[in-house]
Amino acid sequence: PVGNPDEILAMGRKFYDELSPETSEFFRMMLDNELLDVLSTEGKRSGGYCTSIADYEVPSIFANFNGTQHDVEVVTHEAGHAFAAYMNRHRIPTSYIWPGMEGCEVHSMSMEFLTAPWHHLFFGKQTDKYELGHCEDALVFIPYGCMVDEFQHKVYENPEMTHEQRNELWLSLEKKYRPWIDFDNLPFYSRGGGWQRQLHIYEVPLYYIDYCMAQTVAFQFWTATVCA
């Protein structure tokens, strides 16, 4: 991005102001109430997420800005989650504030595309480069996400599998879903260990396919807004 953290948040305020009256109200509320904890500080845990503070009927965003395009995607992706939660904040029971995970990811991934007319505020002369990379990443993610899902189903259907058999399964799925990748000079990946770096497999089993469904829907927003 072309700006520092304060400038990125200021540009976020600008495009949410222009996107709609509802998004303007939402993002200004987030800024005014310090609900975006996005600066990297010593001892702060890694990662990023959006949650709700139920007693105050507000969403909250946690992230770590690091000077890359990720900083902007916090303002689009995580704020997409937050905007949906904000618009649903009065629902009863409160469990209805957040939909199923595939619905949640539609909100966040679609916001990445809905904000495309303002990408130039963040990337300046590199806007075209960012948008091409963003779309390519979104597209090639779908077969990867499907690979993770099939791997998990087969592992759960065959709990007696050994560690080596799980690695062999992952390698066979790599050839099926991502045959263009060459792992020959990468020992960890060439032996089929790549699944171990996907924490969702350990922490939230069978969730990953939701990203694929949501990304497919988000592409429809992209074609409606950017390609129209």
mmCIF file of N, CA and C in Angstrom, residues 56-191:
data_model
loop_
_atom_site.group_PDB
_atom_site.id
_atom_site.type_symbol
_atom_site.label_atom_id
_atom_site.label_comp_id
_atom_site.label_asym_id
_atom_site.label_seq_id
_atom_site.Cartn_x
_atom_site.Cartn_y
_atom_site.Cartn_z
ATOM 1 N N TYR A 56 -22.456 -4.618 23.890
ATOM 2 C CA TYR A 56 -22.464 -3.277 23.291
ATOM 3 C C TYR A 56 -23.025 -3.269 21.874
ATOM 4 N N GLU A 57 -23.393 -4.449 21.377
ATOM 5 C CA GLU A 57 -23.964 -4.586 20.034
ATOM 6 C C GLU A 57 -23.059 -3.979 18.963
ATOM 7 N N VAL A 58 -21.767 -4.289 19.051
ATOM 8 C CA VAL A 58 -20.807 -3.791 18.070
ATOM 9 C C VAL A 58 -19.870 -4.916 17.654
ATOM 10 N N PRO A 59 -19.360 -4.848 16.431
ATOM 11 C CA PRO A 59 -18.297 -5.758 16.026
ATOM 12 C C PRO A 59 -16.938 -5.191 16.430
ATOM 13 N N SER A 60 -15.917 -6.034 16.392
ATOM 14 C CA SER A 60 -14.557 -5.604 16.699
ATOM 15 C C SER A 60 -13.599 -6.357 15.791
ATOM 16 N N ILE A 61 -12.582 -5.663 15.296
ATOM 17 C CA ILE A 61 -11.604 -6.259 14.375
ATOM 18 C C ILE A 61 -10.232 -6.286 15.030
ATOM 19 N N PHE A 62 -9.587 -7.437 14.968
ATOM 20 C CA PHE A 62 -8.229 -7.631 15.480
ATOM 21 C C PHE A 62 -7.334 -7.990 14.308
ATOM 22 N N ALA A 63 -6.185 -7.333 14.177
ATOM 23 C CA ALA A 63 -5.272 -7.630 13.064
ATOM 24 C C ALA A 63 -3.876 -7.108 13.397
ATOM 25 N N ASN A 64 -2.948 -7.378 12.501
ATOM 26 C CA ASN A 64 -1.572 -6.896 12.634
ATOM 27 C C ASN A 64 -1.128 -6.317 11.298
ATOM 28 N N PHE A 65 -1.167 -5.006 11.155
ATOM 29 C CA PHE A 65 -0.678 -4.387 9.931
ATOM 30 C C PHE A 65 0.821 -4.661 9.788
ATOM 31 N N ASN A 66 1.236 -4.986 8.551
ATOM 32 C CA ASN A 66 2.650 -5.317 8.330
ATOM 33 C C ASN A 66 3.225 -4.669 7.073
ATOM 34 N N GLY A 67 2.528 -3.656 6.537
ATOM 35 C CA GLY A 67 3.066 -2.938 5.391
ATOM 36 C C GLY A 67 2.857 -3.631 4.059
ATOM 37 N N THR A 68 1.962 -4.622 3.998
ATOM 38 C CA THR A 68 1.682 -5.324 2.744
ATOM 39 C C THR A 68 0.215 -5.132 2.370
ATOM 40 N N GLN A 69 -0.187 -5.760 1.262
ATOM 41 C CA GLN A 69 -1.576 -5.661 0.825
ATOM 42 C C GLN A 69 -2.530 -6.225 1.872
ATOM 43 N N HIS A 70 -2.011 -7.071 2.767
ATOM 44 C CA HIS A 70 -2.836 -7.617 3.843
ATOM 45 C C HIS A 70 -3.481 -6.500 4.659
ATOM 46 N N ASP A 71 -2.771 -5.384 4.832
ATOM 47 C CA ASP A 71 -3.315 -4.278 5.623
ATOM 48 C C ASP A 71 -4.609 -3.757 5.009
ATOM 49 N N VAL A 72 -4.621 -3.627 3.702
ATOM 50 C CA VAL A 72 -5.812 -3.151 3.012
ATOM 51 C C VAL A 72 -6.917 -4.198 3.093
ATOM 52 N N GLU A 73 -6.554 -5.463 2.999
ATOM 53 C CA GLU A 73 -7.555 -6.517 3.028
ATOM 54 C C GLU A 73 -8.205 -6.662 4.397
ATOM 55 N N VAL A 74 -7.543 -6.174 5.447
ATOM 56 C CA VAL A 74 -8.204 -6.090 6.751
ATOM 57 C C VAL A 74 -9.364 -5.104 6.669
ATOM 58 N N VAL A 75 -9.113 -3.976 5.993
ATOM 59 C CA VAL A 75 -10.121 -2.923 5.875
ATOM 60 C C VAL A 75 -11.255 -3.334 4.939
ATOM 61 N N THR A 76 -11.017 -4.330 4.093
ATOM 62 C CA THR A 76 -12.082 -4.810 3.204
ATOM 63 C C THR A 76 -12.651 -6.135 3.715
ATOM 64 N N HIS A 77 -11.810 -7.154 3.841
ATOM 65 C CA HIS A 77 -12.273 -8.491 4.209
ATOM 66 C C HIS A 77 -12.865 -8.523 5.615
ATOM 67 N N GLU A 78 -12.064 -8.168 6.618
ATOM 68 C CA GLU A 78 -12.563 -8.229 7.996
ATOM 69 C C GLU A 78 -13.696 -7.231 8.214
ATOM 70 N N ALA A 79 -13.611 -6.081 7.576
ATOM 71 C CA ALA A 79 -14.698 -5.112 7.708
ATOM 72 C C ALA A 79 -15.963 -5.591 7.009
ATOM 73 N N GLY A 80 -15.831 -6.474 6.018
ATOM 74 C CA GLY A 80 -17.011 -7.087 5.419
ATOM 75 C C GLY A 80 -17.762 -7.932 6.440
ATOM 76 N N HIS A 81 -16.998 -8.701 7.223
ATOM 77 C CA HIS A 81 -17.609 -9.431 8.328
ATOM 78 C C HIS A 81 -18.278 -8.465 9.307
ATOM 79 N N ALA A 82 -17.522 -7.436 9.668
ATOM 80 C CA ALA A 82 -17.994 -6.511 10.699
ATOM 81 C C ALA A 82 -19.247 -5.764 10.255
ATOM 82 N N PHE A 83 -19.304 -5.368 8.984
ATOM 83 C CA PHE A 83 -20.468 -4.644 8.492
ATOM 84 C C PHE A 83 -21.717 -5.517 8.563
ATOM 85 N N ALA A 84 -21.580 -6.787 8.179
ATOM 86 C CA ALA A 84 -22.725 -7.702 8.252
ATOM 87 C C ALA A 84 -23.190 -7.854 9.695
ATOM 88 N N ALA A 85 -22.233 -8.000 10.622
ATOM 89 C CA ALA A 85 -22.597 -8.132 12.034
ATOM 90 C C ALA A 85 -23.260 -6.860 12.557
ATOM 91 N N TYR A 86 -22.765 -5.710 12.101
ATOM 92 C CA TYR A 86 -23.335 -4.439 12.537
ATOM 93 C C TYR A 86 -24.775 -4.288 12.052
ATOM 94 N N MET A 87 -25.034 -4.657 10.814
ATOM 95 C CA MET A 87 -26.389 -4.539 10.279
ATOM 96 C C MET A 87 -27.356 -5.526 10.938
ATOM 97 N N ASN A 88 -26.821 -6.597 11.519
ATOM 98 C CA ASN A 88 -27.658 -7.615 12.171
ATOM 99 C C ASN A 88 -27.630 -7.508 13.693
ATOM 100 N N ARG A 89 -27.071 -6.434 14.216
ATOM 101 C CA ARG A 89 -26.762 -6.357 15.649
ATOM 102 C C ARG A 89 -27.981 -6.449 16.567
ATOM 103 N N HIS A 90 -29.170 -6.129 16.065
ATOM 104 C CA HIS A 90 -30.364 -6.126 16.914
ATOM 105 C C HIS A 90 -31.153 -7.435 16.838
ATOM 106 N N ARG A 91 -30.635 -8.405 16.115
ATOM 107 C CA ARG A 91 -31.389 -9.650 15.941
ATOM 108 C C ARG A 91 -31.502 -10.425 17.257
ATOM 109 N N ILE A 92 -32.640 -11.079 17.418
ATOM 110 C CA ILE A 92 -32.886 -11.934 18.576
ATOM 111 C C ILE A 92 -33.364 -13.287 18.051
ATOM 112 N N PRO A 93 -32.764 -14.396 18.508
ATOM 113 C CA PRO A 93 -31.648 -14.485 19.447
ATOM 114 C C PRO A 93 -30.342 -13.987 18.842
ATOM 115 N N THR A 94 -29.393 -13.688 19.696
ATOM 116 C CA THR A 94 -28.137 -13.105 19.230
ATOM 117 C C THR A 94 -27.345 -14.058 18.349
ATOM 118 N N SER A 95 -27.636 -15.344 18.427
ATOM 119 C CA SER A 95 -26.939 -16.297 17.560
ATOM 120 C C SER A 95 -27.235 -16.039 16.089
ATOM 121 N N TYR A 96 -28.317 -15.288 15.805
ATOM 122 C CA TYR A 96 -28.670 -14.973 14.422
ATOM 123 C C TYR A 96 -27.843 -13.816 13.856
ATOM 124 N N ILE A 97 -27.068 -13.163 14.708
ATOM 125 C CA ILE A 97 -26.250 -12.047 14.211
ATOM 126 C C ILE A 97 -25.248 -12.548 13.174
ATOM 127 N N TRP A 98 -24.697 -13.729 13.405
ATOM 128 C CA TRP A 98 -23.727 -14.331 12.478
ATOM 129 C C TRP A 98 -24.376 -15.535 11.800
ATOM 130 N N PRO A 99 -24.319 -15.601 10.472
ATOM 131 C CA PRO A 99 -24.877 -16.766 9.771
ATOM 132 C C PRO A 99 -23.905 -17.933 9.815
ATOM 133 N N GLY A 100 -24.172 -18.952 8.995
ATOM 134 C CA GLY A 100 -23.209 -20.036 8.857
ATOM 135 C C GLY A 100 -21.917 -19.520 8.249
ATOM 136 N N MET A 101 -20.856 -20.310 8.383
ATOM 137 C CA MET A 101 -19.545 -19.831 7.960
ATOM 138 C C MET A 101 -19.480 -19.511 6.473
ATOM 139 N N GLU A 102 -20.204 -20.298 5.639
ATOM 140 C CA GLU A 102 -20.162 -19.994 4.210
ATOM 141 C C GLU A 102 -20.817 -18.640 3.940
ATOM 142 N N GLY A 103 -21.840 -18.282 4.736
ATOM 143 C CA GLY A 103 -22.459 -16.963 4.597
ATOM 144 C C GLY A 103 -21.538 -15.859 5.076
ATOM 145 N N CYS A 104 -20.863 -16.095 6.197
ATOM 146 C CA CYS A 104 -19.924 -15.091 6.718
ATOM 147 C C CYS A 104 -18.843 -14.769 5.700
ATOM 148 N N GLU A 105 -18.310 -15.789 5.058
ATOM 149 C CA GLU A 105 -17.219 -15.556 4.114
ATOM 150 C C GLU A 105 -17.714 -14.888 2.832
ATOM 151 N N VAL A 106 -18.983 -15.063 2.482
ATOM 152 C CA VAL A 106 -19.538 -14.310 1.353
ATOM 153 C C VAL A 106 -19.448 -12.813 1.650
ATOM 154 N N HIS A 107 -19.798 -12.431 2.869
ATOM 155 C CA HIS A 107 -19.761 -11.011 3.237
ATOM 156 C C HIS A 107 -18.354 -10.438 3.107
ATOM 157 N N SER A 108 -17.358 -11.164 3.594
ATOM 158 C CA SER A 108 -15.995 -10.640 3.598
ATOM 159 C C SER A 108 -15.358 -10.666 2.216
ATOM 160 N N MET A 109 -15.483 -11.776 1.515
ATOM 161 C CA MET A 109 -14.858 -11.884 0.198
ATOM 162 C C MET A 109 -15.536 -10.970 -0.819
ATOM 163 N N SER A 110 -16.841 -10.797 -0.689
ATOM 164 C CA SER A 110 -17.534 -9.904 -1.607
ATOM 165 C C SER A 110 -17.132 -8.458 -1.384
ATOM 166 N N MET A 111 -16.911 -8.071 -0.126
ATOM 167 C CA MET A 111 -16.497 -6.694 0.151
ATOM 168 C C MET A 111 -15.145 -6.394 -0.499
ATOM 169 N N GLU A 112 -14.277 -7.397 -0.624
ATOM 170 C CA GLU A 112 -12.996 -7.192 -1.298
ATOM 171 C C GLU A 112 -13.209 -6.717 -2.730
ATOM 172 N N PHE A 113 -14.267 -7.232 -3.384
ATOM 173 C CA PHE A 113 -14.545 -6.851 -4.768
ATOM 174 C C PHE A 113 -15.418 -5.603 -4.856
ATOM 175 N N LEU A 114 -16.355 -5.446 -3.920
ATOM 176 C CA LEU A 114 -17.233 -4.277 -3.961
ATOM 177 C C LEU A 114 -16.453 -2.975 -3.792
ATOM 178 N N THR A 115 -15.313 -3.046 -3.140
ATOM 179 C CA THR A 115 -14.509 -1.851 -2.905
ATOM 180 C C THR A 115 -13.491 -1.601 -4.020
ATOM 181 N N ALA A 116 -13.559 -2.381 -5.093
ATOM 182 C CA ALA A 116 -12.588 -2.252 -6.179
ATOM 183 C C ALA A 116 -12.470 -0.845 -6.753
ATOM 184 N N PRO A 117 -13.571 -0.092 -6.920
ATOM 185 C CA PRO A 117 -13.427 1.259 -7.485
ATOM 186 C C PRO A 117 -12.560 2.199 -6.640
ATOM 187 N N TRP A 118 -12.267 1.801 -5.404
ATOM 188 C CA TRP A 118 -11.440 2.636 -4.530
ATOM 189 C C TRP A 118 -10.055 2.046 -4.285
ATOM 190 N N HIS A 119 -9.717 0.953 -4.937
ATOM 191 C CA HIS A 119 -8.408 0.343 -4.719
ATOM 192 C C HIS A 119 -7.261 1.307 -5.019
ATOM 193 N N HIS A 120 -7.497 2.223 -5.959
ATOM 194 C CA HIS A 120 -6.416 3.149 -6.325
ATOM 195 C C HIS A 120 -6.019 4.035 -5.158
ATOM 196 N N LEU A 121 -6.898 4.244 -4.205
ATOM 197 C CA LEU A 121 -6.545 5.047 -3.038
ATOM 198 C C LEU A 121 -5.425 4.392 -2.228
ATOM 199 N N PHE A 122 -5.409 3.069 -2.241
ATOM 200 C CA PHE A 122 -4.451 2.322 -1.428
ATOM 201 C C PHE A 122 -3.190 1.934 -2.181
ATOM 202 N N PHE A 123 -3.309 1.725 -3.501
ATOM 203 C CA PHE A 123 -2.185 1.152 -4.240
ATOM 204 C C PHE A 123 -1.607 2.052 -5.320
ATOM 205 N N GLY A 124 -2.232 3.184 -5.572
ATOM 206 C CA GLY A 124 -1.677 4.133 -6.518
ATOM 207 C C GLY A 124 -1.349 3.513 -7.857
ATOM 208 N N LYS A 125 -0.100 3.661 -8.293
ATOM 209 C CA LYS A 125 0.327 3.159 -9.597
ATOM 210 C C LYS A 125 0.341 1.632 -9.666
ATOM 211 N N GLN A 126 0.281 0.975 -8.534
ATOM 212 C CA GLN A 126 0.303 -0.492 -8.529
ATOM 213 C C GLN A 126 -1.102 -1.108 -8.438
ATOM 214 N N THR A 127 -2.122 -0.298 -8.663
ATOM 215 C CA THR A 127 -3.500 -0.796 -8.531
ATOM 216 C C THR A 127 -3.781 -1.961 -9.473
ATOM 217 N N ASP A 128 -3.386 -1.823 -10.743
ATOM 218 C CA ASP A 128 -3.633 -2.910 -11.703
ATOM 219 C C ASP A 128 -2.919 -4.188 -11.276
ATOM 220 N N LYS A 129 -1.705 -4.034 -10.768
ATOM 221 C CA LYS A 129 -0.929 -5.194 -10.306
ATOM 222 C C LYS A 129 -1.638 -5.878 -9.139
ATOM 223 N N TYR A 130 -2.126 -5.062 -8.193
ATOM 224 C CA TYR A 130 -2.839 -5.640 -7.047
ATOM 225 C C TYR A 130 -4.101 -6.360 -7.501
ATOM 226 N N GLU A 131 -4.884 -5.733 -8.359
ATOM 227 C CA GLU A 131 -6.160 -6.325 -8.740
ATOM 228 C C GLU A 131 -5.982 -7.618 -9.525
ATOM 229 N N LEU A 132 -4.948 -7.670 -10.378
ATOM 230 C CA LEU A 132 -4.679 -8.907 -11.098
ATOM 231 C C LEU A 132 -4.275 -10.000 -10.114
ATOM 232 N N GLY A 133 -3.358 -9.674 -9.209
ATOM 233 C CA GLY A 133 -2.912 -10.660 -8.227
ATOM 234 C C GLY A 133 -4.037 -11.119 -7.316
ATOM 235 N N HIS A 134 -4.874 -10.185 -6.941
ATOM 236 C CA HIS A 134 -6.010 -10.515 -6.065
ATOM 237 C C HIS A 134 -6.960 -11.490 -6.742
ATOM 238 N N CYS A 135 -7.290 -11.236 -7.992
ATOM 239 C CA CYS A 135 -8.196 -12.126 -8.719
ATOM 240 C C CYS A 135 -7.553 -13.488 -8.981
ATOM 241 N N GLU A 136 -6.272 -13.492 -9.332
ATOM 242 C CA GLU A 136 -5.586 -14.762 -9.563
ATOM 243 C C GLU A 136 -5.543 -15.602 -8.287
ATOM 244 N N ASP A 137 -5.222 -14.948 -7.168
ATOM 245 C CA ASP A 137 -5.175 -15.682 -5.898
ATOM 246 C C ASP A 137 -6.534 -16.267 -5.556
ATOM 247 N N ALA A 138 -7.589 -15.483 -5.786
ATOM 248 C CA ALA A 138 -8.932 -15.958 -5.487
ATOM 249 C C ALA A 138 -9.305 -17.147 -6.364
ATOM 250 N N LEU A 139 -8.885 -17.110 -7.616
ATOM 251 C CA LEU A 139 -9.235 -18.179 -8.546
ATOM 252 C C LEU A 139 -8.498 -19.473 -8.217
ATOM 253 N N VAL A 140 -7.183 -19.389 -8.012
ATOM 254 C CA VAL A 140 -6.421 -20.617 -7.769
ATOM 255 C C VAL A 140 -6.660 -21.160 -6.363
ATOM 256 N N PHE A 141 -7.259 -20.339 -5.492
ATOM 257 C CA PHE A 141 -7.583 -20.844 -4.164
ATOM 258 C C PHE A 141 -8.674 -21.910 -4.220
ATOM 259 N N ILE A 142 -9.614 -21.781 -5.151
ATOM 260 C CA ILE A 142 -10.767 -22.676 -5.157
ATOM 261 C C ILE A 142 -10.355 -24.146 -5.288
ATOM 262 N N PRO A 143 -9.482 -24.542 -6.244
ATOM 263 C CA PRO A 143 -9.078 -25.956 -6.275
ATOM 264 C C PRO A 143 -8.311 -26.373 -5.025
ATOM 265 N N TYR A 144 -7.531 -25.451 -4.450
ATOM 266 C CA TYR A 144 -6.819 -25.791 -3.220
ATOM 267 C C TYR A 144 -7.805 -26.069 -2.085
ATOM 268 N N GLY A 145 -8.808 -25.212 -1.940
ATOM 269 C CA GLY A 145 -9.804 -25.415 -0.896
ATOM 270 C C GLY A 145 -10.553 -26.717 -1.060
ATOM 271 N N CYS A 146 -10.864 -27.074 -2.306
ATOM 272 C CA CYS A 146 -11.534 -28.351 -2.566
ATOM 273 C C CYS A 146 -10.618 -29.520 -2.225
ATOM 274 N N MET A 147 -9.327 -29.355 -2.457
ATOM 275 C CA MET A 147 -8.360 -30.391 -2.114
ATOM 276 C C MET A 147 -8.326 -30.624 -0.606
ATOM 277 N N VAL A 148 -8.296 -29.540 0.165
ATOM 278 C CA VAL A 148 -8.307 -29.657 1.624
ATOM 279 C C VAL A 148 -9.565 -30.393 2.080
ATOM 280 N N ASP A 149 -10.698 -30.066 1.476
ATOM 281 C CA ASP A 149 -11.955 -30.689 1.875
ATOM 282 C C ASP A 149 -11.953 -32.182 1.577
ATOM 283 N N GLU A 150 -11.520 -32.573 0.371
ATOM 284 C CA GLU A 150 -11.505 -34.000 0.039
ATOM 285 C C GLU A 150 -10.535 -34.748 0.941
ATOM 286 N N PHE A 151 -9.388 -34.141 1.230
ATOM 287 C CA PHE A 151 -8.414 -34.772 2.129
ATOM 288 C C PHE A 151 -9.050 -35.064 3.488
ATOM 289 N N GLN A 152 -9.754 -34.070 4.044
ATOM 290 C CA GLN A 152 -10.351 -34.260 5.362
ATOM 291 C C GLN A 152 -11.411 -35.352 5.347
ATOM 292 N N HIS A 153 -12.247 -35.375 4.320
ATOM 293 C CA HIS A 153 -13.276 -36.406 4.247
ATOM 294 C C HIS A 153 -12.653 -37.798 4.224
ATOM 295 N N LYS A 154 -11.613 -37.972 3.435
ATOM 296 C CA LYS A 154 -11.013 -39.303 3.319
ATOM 297 C C LYS A 154 -10.283 -39.688 4.596
ATOM 298 N N VAL A 155 -9.677 -38.729 5.283
ATOM 299 C CA VAL A 155 -9.007 -39.027 6.550
ATOM 300 C C VAL A 155 -10.019 -39.450 7.605
ATOM 301 N N TYR A 156 -11.153 -38.759 7.677
ATOM 302 C CA TYR A 156 -12.163 -39.118 8.666
ATOM 303 C C TYR A 156 -12.873 -40.425 8.332
ATOM 304 N N GLU A 157 -12.972 -40.722 7.048
ATOM 305 C CA GLU A 157 -13.586 -41.990 6.645
ATOM 306 C C GLU A 157 -12.653 -43.172 6.876
ATOM 307 N N ASN A 158 -11.350 -42.887 7.021
ATOM 308 C CA ASN A 158 -10.350 -43.948 7.196
ATOM 309 C C ASN A 158 -9.425 -43.600 8.362
ATOM 310 N N PRO A 159 -9.936 -43.646 9.584
ATOM 311 C CA PRO A 159 -9.141 -43.229 10.739
ATOM 312 C C PRO A 159 -7.924 -44.104 11.010
ATOM 313 N N GLU A 160 -7.875 -45.274 10.397
ATOM 314 C CA GLU A 160 -6.734 -46.162 10.611
ATOM 315 C C GLU A 160 -5.532 -45.785 9.749
ATOM 316 N N MET A 161 -5.660 -44.782 8.892
ATOM 317 C CA MET A 161 -4.560 -44.394 8.010
ATOM 318 C C MET A 161 -3.319 -44.029 8.821
ATOM 319 N N THR A 162 -2.166 -44.447 8.317
ATOM 320 C CA THR A 162 -0.905 -44.060 8.950
ATOM 321 C C THR A 162 -0.500 -42.666 8.493
ATOM 322 N N HIS A 163 0.506 -42.131 9.159
ATOM 323 C CA HIS A 163 1.014 -40.815 8.772
ATOM 324 C C HIS A 163 1.500 -40.833 7.323
ATOM 325 N N GLU A 164 2.191 -41.913 6.947
ATOM 326 C CA GLU A 164 2.703 -42.008 5.584
ATOM 327 C C GLU A 164 1.566 -42.089 4.566
ATOM 328 N N GLN A 165 0.502 -42.779 4.914
ATOM 329 C CA GLN A 165 -0.639 -42.879 3.996
ATOM 330 C C GLN A 165 -1.341 -41.531 3.828
ATOM 331 N N ARG A 166 -1.387 -40.756 4.895
ATOM 332 C CA ARG A 166 -1.981 -39.419 4.772
ATOM 333 C C ARG A 166 -1.129 -38.555 3.849
ATOM 334 N N ASN A 167 0.172 -38.668 3.969
ATOM 335 C CA ASN A 167 1.056 -37.912 3.072
ATOM 336 C C ASN A 167 0.869 -38.345 1.622
ATOM 337 N N GLU A 168 0.754 -39.652 1.410
ATOM 338 C CA GLU A 168 0.546 -40.151 0.050
ATOM 339 C C GLU A 168 -0.783 -39.660 -0.516
ATOM 340 N N LEU A 169 -1.813 -39.620 0.326
ATOM 341 C CA LEU A 169 -3.113 -39.112 -0.103
ATOM 342 C C LEU A 169 -3.004 -37.653 -0.510
ATOM 343 N N TRP A 170 -2.312 -36.853 0.297
ATOM 344 C CA TRP A 170 -2.167 -35.426 -0.015
ATOM 345 C C TRP A 170 -1.440 -35.223 -1.339
ATOM 346 N N LEU A 171 -0.384 -36.005 -1.562
ATOM 347 C CA LEU A 171 0.353 -35.889 -2.824
ATOM 348 C C LEU A 171 -0.541 -36.241 -4.012
ATOM 349 N N SER A 172 -1.358 -37.270 -3.870
ATOM 350 C CA SER A 172 -2.242 -37.652 -4.975
ATOM 351 C C SER A 172 -3.267 -36.558 -5.255
ATOM 352 N N LEU A 173 -3.723 -35.868 -4.205
ATOM 353 C CA LEU A 173 -4.682 -34.783 -4.389
ATOM 354 C C LEU A 173 -4.011 -33.547 -4.987
ATOM 355 N N GLU A 174 -2.736 -33.338 -4.658
ATOM 356 C CA GLU A 174 -1.992 -32.241 -5.290
ATOM 357 C C GLU A 174 -1.963 -32.439 -6.805
ATOM 358 N N LYS A 175 -1.728 -33.661 -7.240
ATOM 359 C CA LYS A 175 -1.675 -33.939 -8.677
ATOM 360 C C LYS A 175 -3.050 -33.773 -9.328
ATOM 361 N N LYS A 176 -4.089 -34.029 -8.547
ATOM 362 C CA LYS A 176 -5.450 -33.916 -9.071
ATOM 363 C C LYS A 176 -5.893 -32.461 -9.164
ATOM 364 N N TYR A 177 -5.637 -31.677 -8.112
ATOM 365 C CA TYR A 177 -6.173 -30.318 -8.032
ATOM 366 C C TYR A 177 -5.190 -29.232 -8.456
ATOM 367 N N ARG A 178 -3.880 -29.477 -8.270
ATOM 368 C CA ARG A 178 -2.879 -28.446 -8.607
ATOM 369 C C ARG A 178 -1.698 -29.072 -9.351
ATOM 370 N N PRO A 179 -1.951 -29.657 -10.502
ATOM 371 C CA PRO A 179 -0.888 -30.383 -11.209
ATOM 372 C C PRO A 179 0.224 -29.486 -11.727
ATOM 373 N N TRP A 180 0.019 -28.180 -11.728
ATOM 374 C CA TRP A 180 1.030 -27.271 -12.266
ATOM 375 C C TRP A 180 2.150 -26.962 -11.278
ATOM 376 N N ILE A 181 2.038 -27.400 -10.030
ATOM 377 C CA ILE A 181 3.056 -27.072 -9.021
ATOM 378 C C ILE A 181 4.098 -28.180 -8.964
ATOM 379 N N ASP A 182 5.370 -27.772 -8.960
ATOM 380 C CA ASP A 182 6.504 -28.700 -8.897
ATOM 381 C C ASP A 182 7.129 -28.618 -7.508
ATOM 382 N N PHE A 183 7.062 -29.716 -6.748
ATOM 383 C CA PHE A 183 7.600 -29.758 -5.393
ATOM 384 C C PHE A 183 8.934 -30.491 -5.296
ATOM 385 N N ASP A 184 9.567 -30.802 -6.427
ATOM 386 C CA ASP A 184 10.726 -31.692 -6.429
ATOM 387 C C ASP A 184 11.867 -31.210 -5.532
ATOM 388 N N ASN A 185 12.107 -29.921 -5.458
ATOM 389 C CA ASN A 185 13.226 -29.403 -4.665
ATOM 390 C C ASN A 185 12.781 -28.873 -3.295
ATOM 391 N N LEU A 186 11.591 -29.276 -2.868
ATOM 392 C CA LEU A 186 11.055 -28.843 -1.573
ATOM 393 C C LEU A 186 10.717 -30.098 -0.764
ATOM 394 N N PRO A 187 11.675 -30.593 0.023
ATOM 395 C CA PRO A 187 11.511 -31.904 0.689
ATOM 396 C C PRO A 187 10.234 -32.040 1.503
ATOM 397 N N PHE A 188 9.877 -31.018 2.266
ATOM 398 C CA PHE A 188 8.680 -31.101 3.108
ATOM 399 C C PHE A 188 7.431 -31.339 2.268
ATOM 400 N N TYR A 189 7.343 -30.607 1.148
ATOM 401 C CA TYR A 189 6.162 -30.722 0.293
ATOM 402 C C TYR A 189 6.222 -31.940 -0.617
ATOM 403 N N SER A 190 7.410 -32.293 -1.075
ATOM 404 C CA SER A 190 7.524 -33.418 -2.000
ATOM 405 C C SER A 190 7.211 -34.755 -1.329
ATOM 406 N N ARG A 191 7.316 -34.812 0.003
ATOM 407 C CA ARG A 191 6.945 -36.044 0.700
ATOM 408 C C ARG A 191 5.478 -36.031 1.152
#
